[in-house]
Amino acid sequence: MINLLRIEINTFLRHWIFPALIFMSFLFSYMMLDKLFSKGLDMESFLNSGKETFENSFNTDVTIFVPVIFAGFFLGPDFTNRTLQQKIASGHSRVNIVVSKTLFFISTSAFIMLLSPIITTGIVTYMNGWGEHFEISYYLRVLVLAFLSNSASSSFLLLISFLCRDTSKILLISTTLTLFFVELGDLLISDFGLLGLIYKYSSANQISIFLKHNFSHLNLLQVMLPILCIWIFCLLTTILFFEQLDLN
């Protein structure tokens, strides 16, 4: 398992997708900061202070496309280049391959999705100040829960990657589903019964809860239960599918 994780890390650091994802994080930050730099009259209120920026930057939808691109261009070639077949031939079990890929992909995606909010908050704080008293425990809690929430959302994309096994299909289906939930999320909650209920309690829809200052044990359960369910469902489904997959 450790060797597989080491391979994933080394491959990622040498892959062109690594600097591309970092560049995208800065680009998304610039998209949010453009009005601040221009000092226009229409400057968004959440750019007035670091505190307001921090609490609002997690609601931006563009960062979800980071793991979409990551999945398509990093995981897709593993099938077309027969990388997975080579790992199996080297004696690694299919379960270990899935688990190592899951740990690396969701943790890396979750971290990179946090870069834009952190960069944006840092620049706004430097230019306009924080705004009020800095509560380290609150901001650490939000970052940790945002990381876990992002990793759960990313696990769906890993499952899609194993189901599609092709870069173009992964990008097409992942982008379509992401746009669907981003654009129609509120409509789903109000009009689509069970599907709307699932989306309402999904990890991606818990941002308003973990941003609360008065955060209770019940709130923690509301956030963590969907995350754990998504992790378990996606991991087990991916393992079961990959165990039955004919790679010849």
PDB file of N, CA and C in Angstrom, residues 65 68 169-182:
ATOM      1  N   PHE A  65     -14.545  22.134 -10.300  1.00  0.00           N
ATOM      2  CA  PHE A  65     -14.037  21.642 -11.583  1.00  0.00           C
ATOM      3  C   PHE A  65     -12.571  21.219 -11.503  1.00  0.00           C
ATOM      4  N   VAL A  68     -12.621  17.484 -11.326  1.00  0.00           N
ATOM      5  CA  VAL A  68     -13.129  16.983 -12.609  1.00  0.00           C
ATOM      6  C   VAL A  68     -11.987  16.867 -13.603  1.00  0.00           C
ATOM      7  N   LYS A 169     -14.579  10.372 -21.786  1.00  0.00           N
ATOM      8  CA  LYS A 169     -15.838  10.008 -21.133  1.00  0.00           C
ATOM      9  C   LYS A 169     -15.880  10.521 -19.695  1.00  0.00           C
ATOM     10  N   ILE A 170     -14.754  10.412 -19.003  1.00  0.00           N
ATOM     11  CA  ILE A 170     -14.684  10.899 -17.624  1.00  0.00           C
ATOM     12  C   ILE A 170     -14.974  12.398 -17.580  1.00  0.00           C
ATOM     13  N   LEU A 171     -14.325  13.156 -18.472  1.00  0.00           N
ATOM     14  CA  LEU A 171     -14.512  14.603 -18.507  1.00  0.00           C
ATOM     15  C   LEU A 171     -15.946  14.968 -18.868  1.00  0.00           C
ATOM     16  N   LEU A 172     -16.509  14.279 -19.851  1.00  0.00           N
ATOM     17  CA  LEU A 172     -17.863  14.596 -20.311  1.00  0.00           C
ATOM     18  C   LEU A 172     -18.904  14.323 -19.227  1.00  0.00           C
ATOM     19  N   ILE A 173     -18.860  13.117 -18.662  1.00  0.00           N
ATOM     20  CA  ILE A 173     -19.870  12.733 -17.670  1.00  0.00           C
ATOM     21  C   ILE A 173     -19.685  13.513 -16.368  1.00  0.00           C
ATOM     22  N   SER A 174     -18.446  13.681 -15.925  1.00  0.00           N
ATOM     23  CA  SER A 174     -18.190  14.412 -14.675  1.00  0.00           C
ATOM     24  C   SER A 174     -18.610  15.871 -14.802  1.00  0.00           C
ATOM     25  N   THR A 175     -18.286  16.488 -15.930  1.00  0.00           N
ATOM     26  CA  THR A 175     -18.658  17.888 -16.142  1.00  0.00           C
ATOM     27  C   THR A 175     -20.169  18.041 -16.222  1.00  0.00           C
ATOM     28  N   THR A 176     -20.829  17.128 -16.930  1.00  0.00           N
ATOM     29  CA  THR A 176     -22.285  17.189 -17.071  1.00  0.00           C
ATOM     30  C   THR A 176     -22.973  17.060 -15.721  1.00  0.00           C
ATOM     31  N   LEU A 177     -22.555  16.078 -14.931  1.00  0.00           N
ATOM     32  CA  LEU A 177     -23.164  15.876 -13.614  1.00  0.00           C
ATOM     33  C   LEU A 177     -22.878  17.053 -12.681  1.00  0.00           C
ATOM     34  N   THR A 178     -21.659  17.577 -12.742  1.00  0.00           N
ATOM     35  CA  THR A 178     -21.300  18.708 -11.886  1.00  0.00           C
ATOM     36  C   THR A 178     -22.139  19.932 -12.222  1.00  0.00           C
ATOM     37  N   LEU A 179     -22.263  20.240 -13.521  1.00  0.00           N
ATOM     38  CA  LEU A 179     -23.078  21.378 -13.940  1.00  0.00           C
ATOM     39  C   LEU A 179     -24.539  21.177 -13.561  1.00  0.00           C
ATOM     40  N   PHE A 180     -24.999  19.944 -13.678  1.00  0.00           N
ATOM     41  CA  PHE A 180     -26.391  19.642 -13.346  1.00  0.00           C
ATOM     42  C   PHE A 180     -26.691  19.963 -11.889  1.00  0.00           C
ATOM     43  N   PHE A 181     -25.830  19.499 -10.994  1.00  0.00           N
ATOM     44  CA  PHE A 181     -26.074  19.717  -9.569  1.00  0.00           C
ATOM     45  C   PHE A 181     -25.797  21.163  -9.156  1.00  0.00           C
ATOM     46  N   VAL A 182     -24.809  21.809  -9.794  1.00  0.00           N
ATOM     47  CA  VAL A 182     -24.515  23.199  -9.465  1.00  0.00           C
ATOM     48  C   VAL A 182     -25.659  24.114  -9.884  1.00  0.00           C
TER      49      VAL A 182
END
